[in-house]
Amino acid sequence: MSLVPYKEIHQNEYAEEAAQRFTFIRLGSGTAELHGPCPRCGHAIRVPVVDGVYKTFWPRRRNSAGPTPPSGNVRTEDVICTCQEEHPGRQEGQFGCGAFWSLEITTS
Ligand SMILES: [Zn+2]
Ligand SMILES: [Zn+2]
């Protein structure tokens, strides 16, 4: 598999794929992680999120035709790729492939 070059890029398609493939893992009081493959580079990543009483997450809705989240507190969480793999062109101190996307996380 060839590595995609590092590039900061935001696409709604990333959010849709992440919402389908990521798993929400509760780690304990107040902490949780989303686990899944980065939609851009395919590497497994873990994304720490501030936990509430988690219900679900969705890609950020672009129109009213999308699924309706359950009632609760909806928070938009920006998720960035934090994979540990090398990506050409990445500066020292940066992580991942540069992909980022927005999820709506619903808590109660
Ligand atoms: Zn990667
Ligand atoms: Zn990535």
PDB file of N, CA and C and ligand atoms in Angstrom:
ATOM      1  N   MET A   1       0.858  -1.194   0.000  1.00  0.00           N
ATOM      2  CA  MET A   1       0.000   0.000   0.000  1.00  0.00           C
ATOM      3  C   MET A   1       0.886   1.233   0.000  1.00  0.00           C
ATOM      4  N   SER A   2       0.709   2.103  -0.967  1.00  0.00           N
ATOM      5  CA  SER A   2       1.515   3.321  -1.002  1.00  0.00           C
ATOM      6  C   SER A   2       0.943   4.340  -0.021  1.00  0.00           C
ATOM      7  N   LEU A   3       1.826   5.110   0.549  1.00  0.00           N
ATOM      8  CA  LEU A   3       1.410   6.087   1.550  1.00  0.00           C
ATOM      9  C   LEU A   3       0.954   7.378   0.896  1.00  0.00           C
ATOM     10  N   VAL A   4      -0.154   7.886   1.367  1.00  0.00           N
ATOM     11  CA  VAL A   4      -0.600   9.188   0.881  1.00  0.00           C
ATOM     12  C   VAL A   4       0.272  10.260   1.533  1.00  0.00           C
ATOM     13  N   PRO A   5       0.594  11.320   0.809  1.00  0.00           N
ATOM     14  CA  PRO A   5       1.390  12.390   1.408  1.00  0.00           C
ATOM     15  C   PRO A   5       0.588  13.139   2.455  1.00  0.00           C
ATOM     16  N   TYR A   6       1.314  13.707   3.414  1.00  0.00           N
ATOM     17  CA  TYR A   6       0.643  14.495   4.437  1.00  0.00           C
ATOM     18  C   TYR A   6       0.005  15.712   3.800  1.00  0.00           C
ATOM     19  N   LYS A   7      -1.279  15.909   4.103  1.00  0.00           N
ATOM     20  CA  LYS A   7      -1.965  17.091   3.598  1.00  0.00           C
ATOM     21  C   LYS A   7      -3.158  17.362   4.494  1.00  0.00           C
ATOM     22  N   GLU A   8      -3.278  18.597   4.935  1.00  0.00           N
ATOM     23  CA  GLU A   8      -4.426  18.939   5.780  1.00  0.00           C
ATOM     24  C   GLU A   8      -5.637  19.131   4.886  1.00  0.00           C
ATOM     25  N   ILE A   9      -6.588  18.228   5.062  1.00  0.00           N
ATOM     26  CA  ILE A   9      -7.725  18.211   4.155  1.00  0.00           C
ATOM     27  C   ILE A   9      -8.974  17.787   4.924  1.00  0.00           C
ATOM     28  N   HIS A  10     -10.044  18.493   4.673  1.00  0.00           N
ATOM     29  CA  HIS A  10     -11.313  18.250   5.356  1.00  0.00           C
ATOM     30  C   HIS A  10     -12.354  17.871   4.321  1.00  0.00           C
ATOM     31  N   GLN A  11     -12.977  16.717   4.518  1.00  0.00           N
ATOM     32  CA  GLN A  11     -14.021  16.305   3.580  1.00  0.00           C
ATOM     33  C   GLN A  11     -15.193  15.713   4.351  1.00  0.00           C
ATOM     34  N   ASN A  12     -16.374  16.041   3.911  1.00  0.00           N
ATOM     35  CA  ASN A  12     -17.561  15.476   4.550  1.00  0.00           C
ATOM     36  C   ASN A  12     -17.629  13.962   4.368  1.00  0.00           C
ATOM     37  N   GLU A  13     -17.043  13.466   3.274  1.00  0.00           N
ATOM     38  CA  GLU A  13     -17.048  12.015   3.059  1.00  0.00           C
ATOM     39  C   GLU A  13     -16.285  11.293   4.157  1.00  0.00           C
ATOM     40  N   TYR A  14     -15.253  11.933   4.691  1.00  0.00           N
ATOM     41  CA  TYR A  14     -14.517  11.310   5.789  1.00  0.00           C
ATOM     42  C   TYR A  14     -15.437  11.093   6.984  1.00  0.00           C
ATOM     43  N   ALA A  15     -16.245  12.100   7.267  1.00  0.00           N
ATOM     44  CA  ALA A  15     -17.143  12.002   8.411  1.00  0.00           C
ATOM     45  C   ALA A  15     -18.159  10.887   8.202  1.00  0.00           C
ATOM     46  N   GLU A  16     -18.658  10.767   6.984  1.00  0.00           N
ATOM     47  CA  GLU A  16     -19.653   9.726   6.734  1.00  0.00           C
ATOM     48  C   GLU A  16     -19.047   8.342   6.883  1.00  0.00           C
ATOM     49  N   GLU A  17     -17.845   8.185   6.363  1.00  0.00           N
ATOM     50  CA  GLU A  17     -17.211   6.878   6.487  1.00  0.00           C
ATOM     51  C   GLU A  17     -16.843   6.582   7.939  1.00  0.00           C
ATOM     52  N   ALA A  18     -16.345   7.589   8.631  1.00  0.00           N
ATOM     53  CA  ALA A  18     -15.963   7.389  10.024  1.00  0.00           C
ATOM     54  C   ALA A  18     -17.173   7.037  10.882  1.00  0.00           C
ATOM     55  N   ALA A  19     -18.299   7.665  10.595  1.00  0.00           N
ATOM     56  CA  ALA A  19     -19.495   7.391  11.392  1.00  0.00           C
ATOM     57  C   ALA A  19     -19.953   5.952  11.211  1.00  0.00           C
ATOM     58  N   GLN A  20     -19.665   5.384  10.052  1.00  0.00           N
ATOM     59  CA  GLN A  20     -20.063   3.997   9.815  1.00  0.00           C
ATOM     60  C   GLN A  20     -19.076   3.013  10.412  1.00  0.00           C
ATOM     61  N   ARG A  21     -17.794   3.367  10.429  1.00  0.00           N
ATOM     62  CA  ARG A  21     -16.763   2.372  10.722  1.00  0.00           C
ATOM     63  C   ARG A  21     -16.142   2.523  12.101  1.00  0.00           C
ATOM     64  N   PHE A  22     -16.317   3.666  12.730  1.00  0.00           N
ATOM     65  CA  PHE A  22     -15.674   3.862  14.014  1.00  0.00           C
ATOM     66  C   PHE A  22     -16.522   3.292  15.144  1.00  0.00           C
ATOM     67  N   THR A  23     -15.819   2.847  16.170  1.00  0.00           N
ATOM     68  CA  THR A  23     -16.469   2.310  17.355  1.00  0.00           C
ATOM     69  C   THR A  23     -16.178   3.221  18.532  1.00  0.00           C
ATOM     70  N   PHE A  24     -17.178   3.455  19.342  1.00  0.00           N
ATOM     71  CA  PHE A  24     -17.017   4.312  20.509  1.00  0.00           C
ATOM     72  C   PHE A  24     -16.684   3.433  21.711  1.00  0.00           C
ATOM     73  N   ILE A  25     -15.549   3.692  22.321  1.00  0.00           N
ATOM     74  CA  ILE A  25     -15.088   2.885  23.453  1.00  0.00           C
ATOM     75  C   ILE A  25     -15.052   3.759  24.711  1.00  0.00           C
ATOM     76  N   ARG A  26     -15.785   3.366  25.708  1.00  0.00           N
ATOM     77  CA  ARG A  26     -15.707   4.097  26.981  1.00  0.00           C
ATOM     78  C   ARG A  26     -14.560   3.544  27.802  1.00  0.00           C
ATOM     79  N   LEU A  27     -13.708   4.426  28.281  1.00  0.00           N
ATOM     80  CA  LEU A  27     -12.530   3.995  29.017  1.00  0.00           C
ATOM     81  C   LEU A  27     -12.724   4.116  30.522  1.00  0.00           C
ATOM     82  N   GLY A  28     -13.672   4.888  30.934  1.00  0.00           N
ATOM     83  CA  GLY A  28     -13.852   5.084  32.360  1.00  0.00           C
ATOM     84  C   GLY A  28     -14.531   6.409  32.578  1.00  0.00           C
ATOM     85  N   SER A  29     -14.447   6.912  33.782  1.00  0.00           N
ATOM     86  CA  SER A  29     -15.167   8.139  34.077  1.00  0.00           C
ATOM     87  C   SER A  29     -14.575   9.303  33.307  1.00  0.00           C
ATOM     88  N   GLY A  30     -15.376   9.867  32.448  1.00  0.00           N
ATOM     89  CA  GLY A  30     -14.984  11.088  31.780  1.00  0.00           C
ATOM     90  C   GLY A  30     -14.134  10.925  30.546  1.00  0.00           C
ATOM     91  N   THR A  31     -13.725   9.719  30.211  1.00  0.00           N
ATOM     92  CA  THR A  31     -12.898   9.558  29.021  1.00  0.00           C
ATOM     93  C   THR A  31     -13.450   8.467  28.117  1.00  0.00           C
ATOM     94  N   ALA A  32     -13.253   8.672  26.856  1.00  0.00           N
ATOM     95  CA  ALA A  32     -13.703   7.719  25.856  1.00  0.00           C
ATOM     96  C   ALA A  32     -12.862   7.905  24.609  1.00  0.00           C
ATOM     97  N   GLU A  33     -12.909   6.928  23.738  1.00  0.00           N
ATOM     98  CA  GLU A  33     -12.155   7.022  22.498  1.00  0.00           C
ATOM     99  C   GLU A  33     -12.999   6.496  21.360  1.00  0.00           C
ATOM    100  N   LEU A  34     -12.775   7.074  20.199  1.00  0.00           N
ATOM    101  CA  LEU A  34     -13.288   6.501  18.963  1.00  0.00           C
ATOM    102  C   LEU A  34     -12.155   5.695  18.331  1.00  0.00           C
ATOM    103  N   HIS A  35     -12.465   4.459  17.964  1.00  0.00           N
ATOM    104  CA  HIS A  35     -11.473   3.603  17.327  1.00  0.00           C
ATOM    105  C   HIS A  35     -11.937   3.262  15.927  1.00  0.00           C
ATOM    106  N   GLY A  36     -11.020   3.333  14.975  1.00  0.00           N
ATOM    107  CA  GLY A  36     -11.374   2.927  13.627  1.00  0.00           C
ATOM    108  C   GLY A  36     -10.287   3.301  12.650  1.00  0.00           C
ATOM    109  N   PRO A  37     -10.496   2.953  11.382  1.00  0.00           N
ATOM    110  CA  PRO A  37      -9.511   3.288  10.354  1.00  0.00           C
ATOM    111  C   PRO A  37      -9.709   4.706   9.841  1.00  0.00           C
ATOM    112  N   CYS A  38      -8.609   5.416   9.678  1.00  0.00           N
ATOM    113  CA  CYS A  38      -8.686   6.747   9.069  1.00  0.00           C
ATOM    114  C   CYS A  38      -9.302   6.617   7.682  1.00  0.00           C
ATOM    115  N   PRO A  39     -10.310   7.431   7.362  1.00  0.00           N
ATOM    116  CA  PRO A  39     -10.950   7.319   6.041  1.00  0.00           C
ATOM    117  C   PRO A  39     -10.025   7.706   4.900  1.00  0.00           C
ATOM    118  N   ARG A  40      -8.967   8.417   5.184  1.00  0.00           N
ATOM    119  CA  ARG A  40      -8.074   8.824   4.098  1.00  0.00           C
ATOM    120  C   ARG A  40      -6.936   7.838   3.909  1.00  0.00           C
ATOM    121  N   CYS A  41      -6.196   7.549   4.981  1.00  0.00           N
ATOM    122  CA  CYS A  41      -4.986   6.724   4.818  1.00  0.00           C
ATOM    123  C   CYS A  41      -5.218   5.279   5.227  1.00  0.00           C
ATOM    124  N   GLY A  42      -6.298   5.001   5.926  1.00  0.00           N
ATOM    125  CA  GLY A  42      -6.634   3.619   6.266  1.00  0.00           C
ATOM    126  C   GLY A  42      -5.946   3.078   7.502  1.00  0.00           C
ATOM    127  N   HIS A  43      -5.075   3.861   8.121  1.00  0.00           N
ATOM    128  CA  HIS A  43      -4.404   3.397   9.325  1.00  0.00           C
ATOM    129  C   HIS A  43      -5.344   3.469  10.523  1.00  0.00           C
ATOM    130  N   ALA A  44      -5.159   2.547  11.444  1.00  0.00           N
ATOM    131  CA  ALA A  44      -5.994   2.531  12.643  1.00  0.00           C
ATOM    132  C   ALA A  44      -5.644   3.717  13.526  1.00  0.00           C
ATOM    133  N   ILE A  45      -6.645   4.418  13.980  1.00  0.00           N
ATOM    134  CA  ILE A  45      -6.403   5.543  14.873  1.00  0.00           C
ATOM    135  C   ILE A  45      -7.339   5.466  16.076  1.00  0.00           C
ATOM    136  N   ARG A  46      -6.929   6.148  17.125  1.00  0.00           N
ATOM    137  CA  ARG A  46      -7.735   6.285  18.330  1.00  0.00           C
ATOM    138  C   ARG A  46      -7.899   7.768  18.585  1.00  0.00           C
ATOM    139  N   VAL A  47      -9.118   8.171  18.772  1.00  0.00           N
ATOM    140  CA  VAL A  47      -9.401   9.586  18.953  1.00  0.00           C
ATOM    141  C   VAL A  47      -9.992   9.794  20.339  1.00  0.00           C
ATOM    142  N   PRO A  48      -9.282  10.476  21.219  1.00  0.00           N
ATOM    143  CA  PRO A  48      -9.850  10.734  22.542  1.00  0.00           C
ATOM    144  C   PRO A  48     -10.972  11.752  22.447  1.00  0.00           C
ATOM    145  N   VAL A  49     -12.058  11.497  23.118  1.00  0.00           N
ATOM    146  CA  VAL A  49     -13.159  12.452  23.165  1.00  0.00           C
ATOM    147  C   VAL A  49     -13.579  12.620  24.617  1.00  0.00           C
ATOM    148  N   VAL A  50     -14.086  13.794  24.903  1.00  0.00           N
ATOM    149  CA  VAL A  50     -14.611  14.038  26.237  1.00  0.00           C
ATOM    150  C   VAL A  50     -15.935  13.306  26.343  1.00  0.00           C
ATOM    151  N   ASP A  51     -16.052  12.521  27.352  1.00  0.00           N
ATOM    152  CA  ASP A  51     -17.225  11.674  27.486  1.00  0.00           C
ATOM    153  C   ASP A  51     -18.340  12.386  28.227  1.00  0.00           C
ATOM    154  N   GLY A  52     -19.550  12.178  27.757  1.00  0.00           N
ATOM    155  CA  GLY A  52     -20.707  12.497  28.568  1.00  0.00           C
ATOM    156  C   GLY A  52     -21.397  11.171  28.765  1.00  0.00           C
ATOM    157  N   VAL A  53     -22.673  11.156  28.871  1.00  0.00           N
ATOM    158  CA  VAL A  53     -23.367   9.887  28.758  1.00  0.00           C
ATOM    159  C   VAL A  53     -23.641   9.715  27.276  1.00  0.00           C
ATOM    160  N   TYR A  54     -22.746   8.992  26.659  1.00  0.00           N
ATOM    161  CA  TYR A  54     -22.729   8.900  25.224  1.00  0.00           C
ATOM    162  C   TYR A  54     -23.969   8.197  24.693  1.00  0.00           C
ATOM    163  N   LYS A  55     -24.516   8.734  23.620  1.00  0.00           N
ATOM    164  CA  LYS A  55     -25.600   8.045  22.930  1.00  0.00           C
ATOM    165  C   LYS A  55     -25.170   7.567  21.547  1.00  0.00           C
ATOM    166  N   THR A  56     -24.744   8.470  20.735  1.00  0.00           N
ATOM    167  CA  THR A  56     -24.393   8.078  19.372  1.00  0.00           C
ATOM    168  C   THR A  56     -23.574   9.174  18.726  1.00  0.00           C
ATOM    169  N   PHE A  57     -23.042   8.873  17.551  1.00  0.00           N
ATOM    170  CA  PHE A  57     -22.394   9.933  16.797  1.00  0.00           C
ATOM    171  C   PHE A  57     -22.764   9.820  15.329  1.00  0.00           C
ATOM    172  N   TRP A  58     -22.719  10.932  14.674  1.00  0.00           N
ATOM    173  CA  TRP A  58     -23.122  11.038  13.273  1.00  0.00           C
ATOM    174  C   TRP A  58     -22.158  11.952  12.569  1.00  0.00           C
ATOM    175  N   PRO A  59     -22.111  11.809  11.243  1.00  0.00           N
ATOM    176  CA  PRO A  59     -21.421  12.873  10.503  1.00  0.00           C
ATOM    177  C   PRO A  59     -22.214  14.162  10.653  1.00  0.00           C
ATOM    178  N   ARG A  60     -21.531  15.261  10.591  1.00  0.00           N
ATOM    179  CA  ARG A  60     -22.227  16.529  10.704  1.00  0.00           C
ATOM    180  C   ARG A  60     -23.217  16.655   9.545  1.00  0.00           C
ATOM    181  N   ARG A  61     -24.420  16.983   9.888  1.00  0.00           N
ATOM    182  CA  ARG A  61     -25.469  17.013   8.865  1.00  0.00           C
ATOM    183  C   ARG A  61     -25.313  18.215   7.959  1.00  0.00           C
ATOM    184  N   ARG A  62     -25.411  17.957   6.696  1.00  0.00           N
ATOM    185  CA  ARG A  62     -25.342  19.043   5.727  1.00  0.00           C
ATOM    186  C   ARG A  62     -26.737  19.500   5.324  1.00  0.00           C
ATOM    187  N   ASN A  63     -27.702  18.642   5.498  1.00  0.00           N
ATOM    188  CA  ASN A  63     -29.073  19.012   5.149  1.00  0.00           C
ATOM    189  C   ASN A  63     -30.018  18.176   6.000  1.00  0.00           C
ATOM    190  N   SER A  64     -31.290  18.479   5.901  1.00  0.00           N
ATOM    191  CA  SER A  64     -32.262  17.831   6.766  1.00  0.00           C
ATOM    192  C   SER A  64     -32.631  16.427   6.290  1.00  0.00           C
ATOM    193  N   ALA A  65     -32.058  15.989   5.170  1.00  0.00           N
ATOM    194  CA  ALA A  65     -32.392  14.657   4.666  1.00  0.00           C
ATOM    195  C   ALA A  65     -31.661  13.555   5.437  1.00  0.00           C
ATOM    196  N   GLY A  66     -30.674  13.919   6.218  1.00  0.00           N
ATOM    197  CA  GLY A  66     -29.891  12.917   6.926  1.00  0.00           C
ATOM    198  C   GLY A  66     -30.658  12.350   8.100  1.00  0.00           C
ATOM    199  N   PRO A  67     -30.040  11.366   8.753  1.00  0.00           N
ATOM    200  CA  PRO A  67     -30.693  10.788   9.928  1.00  0.00           C
ATOM    201  C   PRO A  67     -30.813  11.810  11.047  1.00  0.00           C
ATOM    202  N   THR A  68     -31.826  11.686  11.826  1.00  0.00           N
ATOM    203  CA  THR A  68     -32.040  12.613  12.932  1.00  0.00           C
ATOM    204  C   THR A  68     -31.468  11.997  14.203  1.00  0.00           C
ATOM    205  N   PRO A  69     -30.534  12.674  14.841  1.00  0.00           N
ATOM    206  CA  PRO A  69     -29.976  12.135  16.079  1.00  0.00           C
ATOM    207  C   PRO A  69     -31.040  12.095  17.176  1.00  0.00           C
ATOM    208  N   PRO A  70     -30.864  11.190  18.145  1.00  0.00           N
ATOM    209  CA  PRO A  70     -31.769  11.203  19.282  1.00  0.00           C
ATOM    210  C   PRO A  70     -31.621  12.498  20.061  1.00  0.00           C
ATOM    211  N   SER A  71     -32.627  12.817  20.833  1.00  0.00           N
ATOM    212  CA  SER A  71     -32.560  14.065  21.572  1.00  0.00           C
ATOM    213  C   SER A  71     -31.477  13.982  22.636  1.00  0.00           C
ATOM    214  N   GLY A  72     -30.895  15.092  22.931  1.00  0.00           N
ATOM    215  CA  GLY A  72     -29.805  15.136  23.897  1.00  0.00           C
ATOM    216  C   GLY A  72     -28.936  16.316  23.559  1.00  0.00           C
ATOM    217  N   ASN A  73     -27.775  16.357  24.142  1.00  0.00           N
ATOM    218  CA  ASN A  73     -26.834  17.420  23.846  1.00  0.00           C
ATOM    219  C   ASN A  73     -25.996  17.007  22.650  1.00  0.00           C
ATOM    220  N   VAL A  74     -26.091  17.772  21.591  1.00  0.00           N
ATOM    221  CA  VAL A  74     -25.323  17.459  20.396  1.00  0.00           C
ATOM    222  C   VAL A  74     -24.116  18.377  20.354  1.00  0.00           C
ATOM    223  N   ARG A  75     -22.989  17.764  20.238  1.00  0.00           N
ATOM    224  CA  ARG A  75     -21.746  18.528  20.237  1.00  0.00           C
ATOM    225  C   ARG A  75     -20.966  18.162  18.984  1.00  0.00           C
ATOM    226  N   THR A  76     -20.427  19.131  18.323  1.00  0.00           N
ATOM    227  CA  THR A  76     -19.600  18.845  17.155  1.00  0.00           C
ATOM    228  C   THR A  76     -18.168  18.641  17.605  1.00  0.00           C
ATOM    229  N   GLU A  77     -17.627  17.524  17.214  1.00  0.00           N
ATOM    230  CA  GLU A  77     -16.268  17.168  17.603  1.00  0.00           C
ATOM    231  C   GLU A  77     -15.422  17.091  16.338  1.00  0.00           C
ATOM    232  N   ASP A  78     -14.364  17.879  16.290  1.00  0.00           N
ATOM    233  CA  ASP A  78     -13.449  17.776  15.160  1.00  0.00           C
ATOM    234  C   ASP A  78     -12.467  16.649  15.424  1.00  0.00           C
ATOM    235  N   VAL A  79     -12.385  15.748  14.479  1.00  0.00           N
ATOM    236  CA  VAL A  79     -11.536  14.573  14.607  1.00  0.00           C
ATOM    237  C   VAL A  79     -10.426  14.689  13.580  1.00  0.00           C
ATOM    238  N   ILE A  80      -9.195  14.471  14.023  1.00  0.00           N
ATOM    239  CA  ILE A  80      -8.081  14.485  13.077  1.00  0.00           C
ATOM    240  C   ILE A  80      -7.393  13.142  13.096  1.00  0.00           C
ATOM    241  N   CYS A  81      -6.824  12.786  11.967  1.00  0.00           N
ATOM    242  CA  CYS A  81      -6.064  11.533  11.880  1.00  0.00           C
ATOM    243  C   CYS A  81      -4.834  11.650  12.763  1.00  0.00           C
ATOM    244  N   THR A  82      -4.647  10.654  13.608  1.00  0.00           N
ATOM    245  CA  THR A  82      -3.477  10.653  14.496  1.00  0.00           C
ATOM    246  C   THR A  82      -2.695   9.362  14.343  1.00  0.00           C
ATOM    247  N   CYS A  83      -2.677   8.807  13.142  1.00  0.00           N
ATOM    248  CA  CYS A  83      -1.990   7.532  12.949  1.00  0.00           C
ATOM    249  C   CYS A  83      -0.499   7.674  13.228  1.00  0.00           C
ATOM    250  N   GLN A  84       0.118   6.543  13.508  1.00  0.00           N
ATOM    251  CA  GLN A  84       1.542   6.538  13.861  1.00  0.00           C
ATOM    252  C   GLN A  84       2.418   6.269  12.649  1.00  0.00           C
ATOM    253  N   GLU A  85       1.824   6.088  11.496  1.00  0.00           N
ATOM    254  CA  GLU A  85       2.600   5.727  10.310  1.00  0.00           C
ATOM    255  C   GLU A  85       3.247   6.967   9.694  1.00  0.00           C
ATOM    256  N   GLU A  86       4.249   6.702   8.879  1.00  0.00           N
ATOM    257  CA  GLU A  86       4.933   7.794   8.184  1.00  0.00           C
ATOM    258  C   GLU A  86       4.088   8.284   7.016  1.00  0.00           C
ATOM    259  N   HIS A  87       4.044   9.604   6.852  1.00  0.00           N
ATOM    260  CA  HIS A  87       3.457  10.160   5.639  1.00  0.00           C
ATOM    261  C   HIS A  87       4.428  11.180   5.065  1.00  0.00           C
ATOM    262  N   PRO A  88       4.767  11.042   3.784  1.00  0.00           N
ATOM    263  CA  PRO A  88       5.756  11.954   3.192  1.00  0.00           C
ATOM    264  C   PRO A  88       5.315  13.412   3.302  1.00  0.00           C
ATOM    265  N   GLY A  89       6.245  14.275   3.636  1.00  0.00           N
ATOM    266  CA  GLY A  89       5.952  15.702   3.675  1.00  0.00           C
ATOM    267  C   GLY A  89       5.489  16.206   5.016  1.00  0.00           C
ATOM    268  N   ARG A  90       5.387  15.311   5.996  1.00  0.00           N
ATOM    269  CA  ARG A  90       4.908  15.734   7.309  1.00  0.00           C
ATOM    270  C   ARG A  90       6.037  16.409   8.085  1.00  0.00           C
ATOM    271  N   GLN A  91       5.675  17.486   8.760  1.00  0.00           N
ATOM    272  CA  GLN A  91       6.663  18.203   9.563  1.00  0.00           C
ATOM    273  C   GLN A  91       6.885  17.467  10.885  1.00  0.00           C
ATOM    274  N   GLU A  92       8.022  17.678  11.453  1.00  0.00           N
ATOM    275  CA  GLU A  92       8.322  17.105  12.747  1.00  0.00           C
ATOM    276  C   GLU A  92       7.315  17.611  13.779  1.00  0.00           C
ATOM    277  N   GLY A  93       6.845  16.731  14.607  1.00  0.00           N
ATOM    278  CA  GLY A  93       5.875  17.123  15.626  1.00  0.00           C
ATOM    279  C   GLY A  93       4.436  16.995  15.176  1.00  0.00           C
ATOM    280  N   GLN A  94       4.226  16.695  13.899  1.00  0.00           N
ATOM    281  CA  GLN A  94       2.862  16.475  13.430  1.00  0.00           C
ATOM    282  C   GLN A  94       2.570  14.985  13.422  1.00  0.00           C
ATOM    283  N   PHE A  95       1.286  14.663  13.409  1.00  0.00           N
ATOM    284  CA  PHE A  95       0.870  13.270  13.416  1.00  0.00           C
ATOM    285  C   PHE A  95      -0.107  13.037  12.278  1.00  0.00           C
ATOM    286  N   GLY A  96      -0.283  11.778  11.968  1.00  0.00           N
ATOM    287  CA  GLY A  96      -1.330  11.390  11.042  1.00  0.00           C
ATOM    288  C   GLY A  96      -1.036  11.806   9.610  1.00  0.00           C
ATOM    289  N   CYS A  97      -2.094  11.756   8.797  1.00  0.00           N
ATOM    290  CA  CYS A  97      -1.947  12.079   7.377  1.00  0.00           C
ATOM    291  C   CYS A  97      -2.502  13.453   7.063  1.00  0.00           C
ATOM    292  N   GLY A  98      -3.070  14.139   8.061  1.00  0.00           N
ATOM    293  CA  GLY A  98      -3.604  15.473   7.831  1.00  0.00           C
ATOM    294  C   GLY A  98      -5.104  15.516   7.634  1.00  0.00           C
ATOM    295  N   ALA A  99      -5.729  14.354   7.485  1.00  0.00           N
ATOM    296  CA  ALA A  99      -7.179  14.331   7.279  1.00  0.00           C
ATOM    297  C   ALA A  99      -7.898  14.745   8.560  1.00  0.00           C
ATOM    298  N   PHE A 100      -8.948  15.533   8.417  1.00  0.00           N
ATOM    299  CA  PHE A 100      -9.784  15.822   9.567  1.00  0.00           C
ATOM    300  C   PHE A 100     -11.223  15.978   9.127  1.00  0.00           C
ATOM    301  N   TRP A 101     -12.111  15.744  10.075  1.00  0.00           N
ATOM    302  CA  TRP A 101     -13.531  15.761   9.758  1.00  0.00           C
ATOM    303  C   TRP A 101     -14.299  16.084  11.028  1.00  0.00           C
ATOM    304  N   SER A 102     -15.591  16.288  10.894  1.00  0.00           N
ATOM    305  CA  SER A 102     -16.414  16.709  12.026  1.00  0.00           C
ATOM    306  C   SER A 102     -17.510  15.687  12.266  1.00  0.00           C
ATOM    307  N   LEU A 103     -17.636  15.282  13.512  1.00  0.00           N
ATOM    308  CA  LEU A 103     -18.711  14.380  13.903  1.00  0.00           C
ATOM    309  C   LEU A 103     -19.611  15.087  14.909  1.00  0.00           C
ATOM    310  N   GLU A 104     -20.869  14.739  14.865  1.00  0.00           N
ATOM    311  CA  GLU A 104     -21.768  15.204  15.914  1.00  0.00           C
ATOM    312  C   GLU A 104     -21.926  14.089  16.927  1.00  0.00           C
ATOM    313  N   ILE A 105     -21.577  14.386  18.141  1.00  0.00           N
ATOM    314  CA  ILE A 105     -21.669  13.406  19.209  1.00  0.00           C
ATOM    315  C   ILE A 105     -22.820  13.804  20.120  1.00  0.00           C
ATOM    316  N   THR A 106     -23.710  12.872  20.336  1.00  0.00           N
ATOM    317  CA  THR A 106     -24.873  13.154  21.163  1.00  0.00           C
ATOM    318  C   THR A 106     -24.715  12.523  22.528  1.00  0.00           C
ATOM    319  N   THR A 107     -24.867  13.319  23.547  1.00  0.00           N
ATOM    320  CA  THR A 107     -24.828  12.815  24.909  1.00  0.00           C
ATOM    321  C   THR A 107     -26.103  13.256  25.613  1.00  0.00           C
ATOM    322  N   SER A 108     -26.350  12.646  26.718  1.00  0.00           N
ATOM    323  CA  SER A 108     -27.532  13.048  27.474  1.00  0.00           C
ATOM    324  C   SER A 108     -27.120  13.757  28.749  1.00  0.00           C
TER     325      SER A 108
HETATM  326 ZN    ZN B   1      -1.829   7.255   8.135  1.00  0.00          ZN
HETATM  327 ZN    ZN B   2      -4.977   9.281   8.062  1.00  0.00          ZN
END
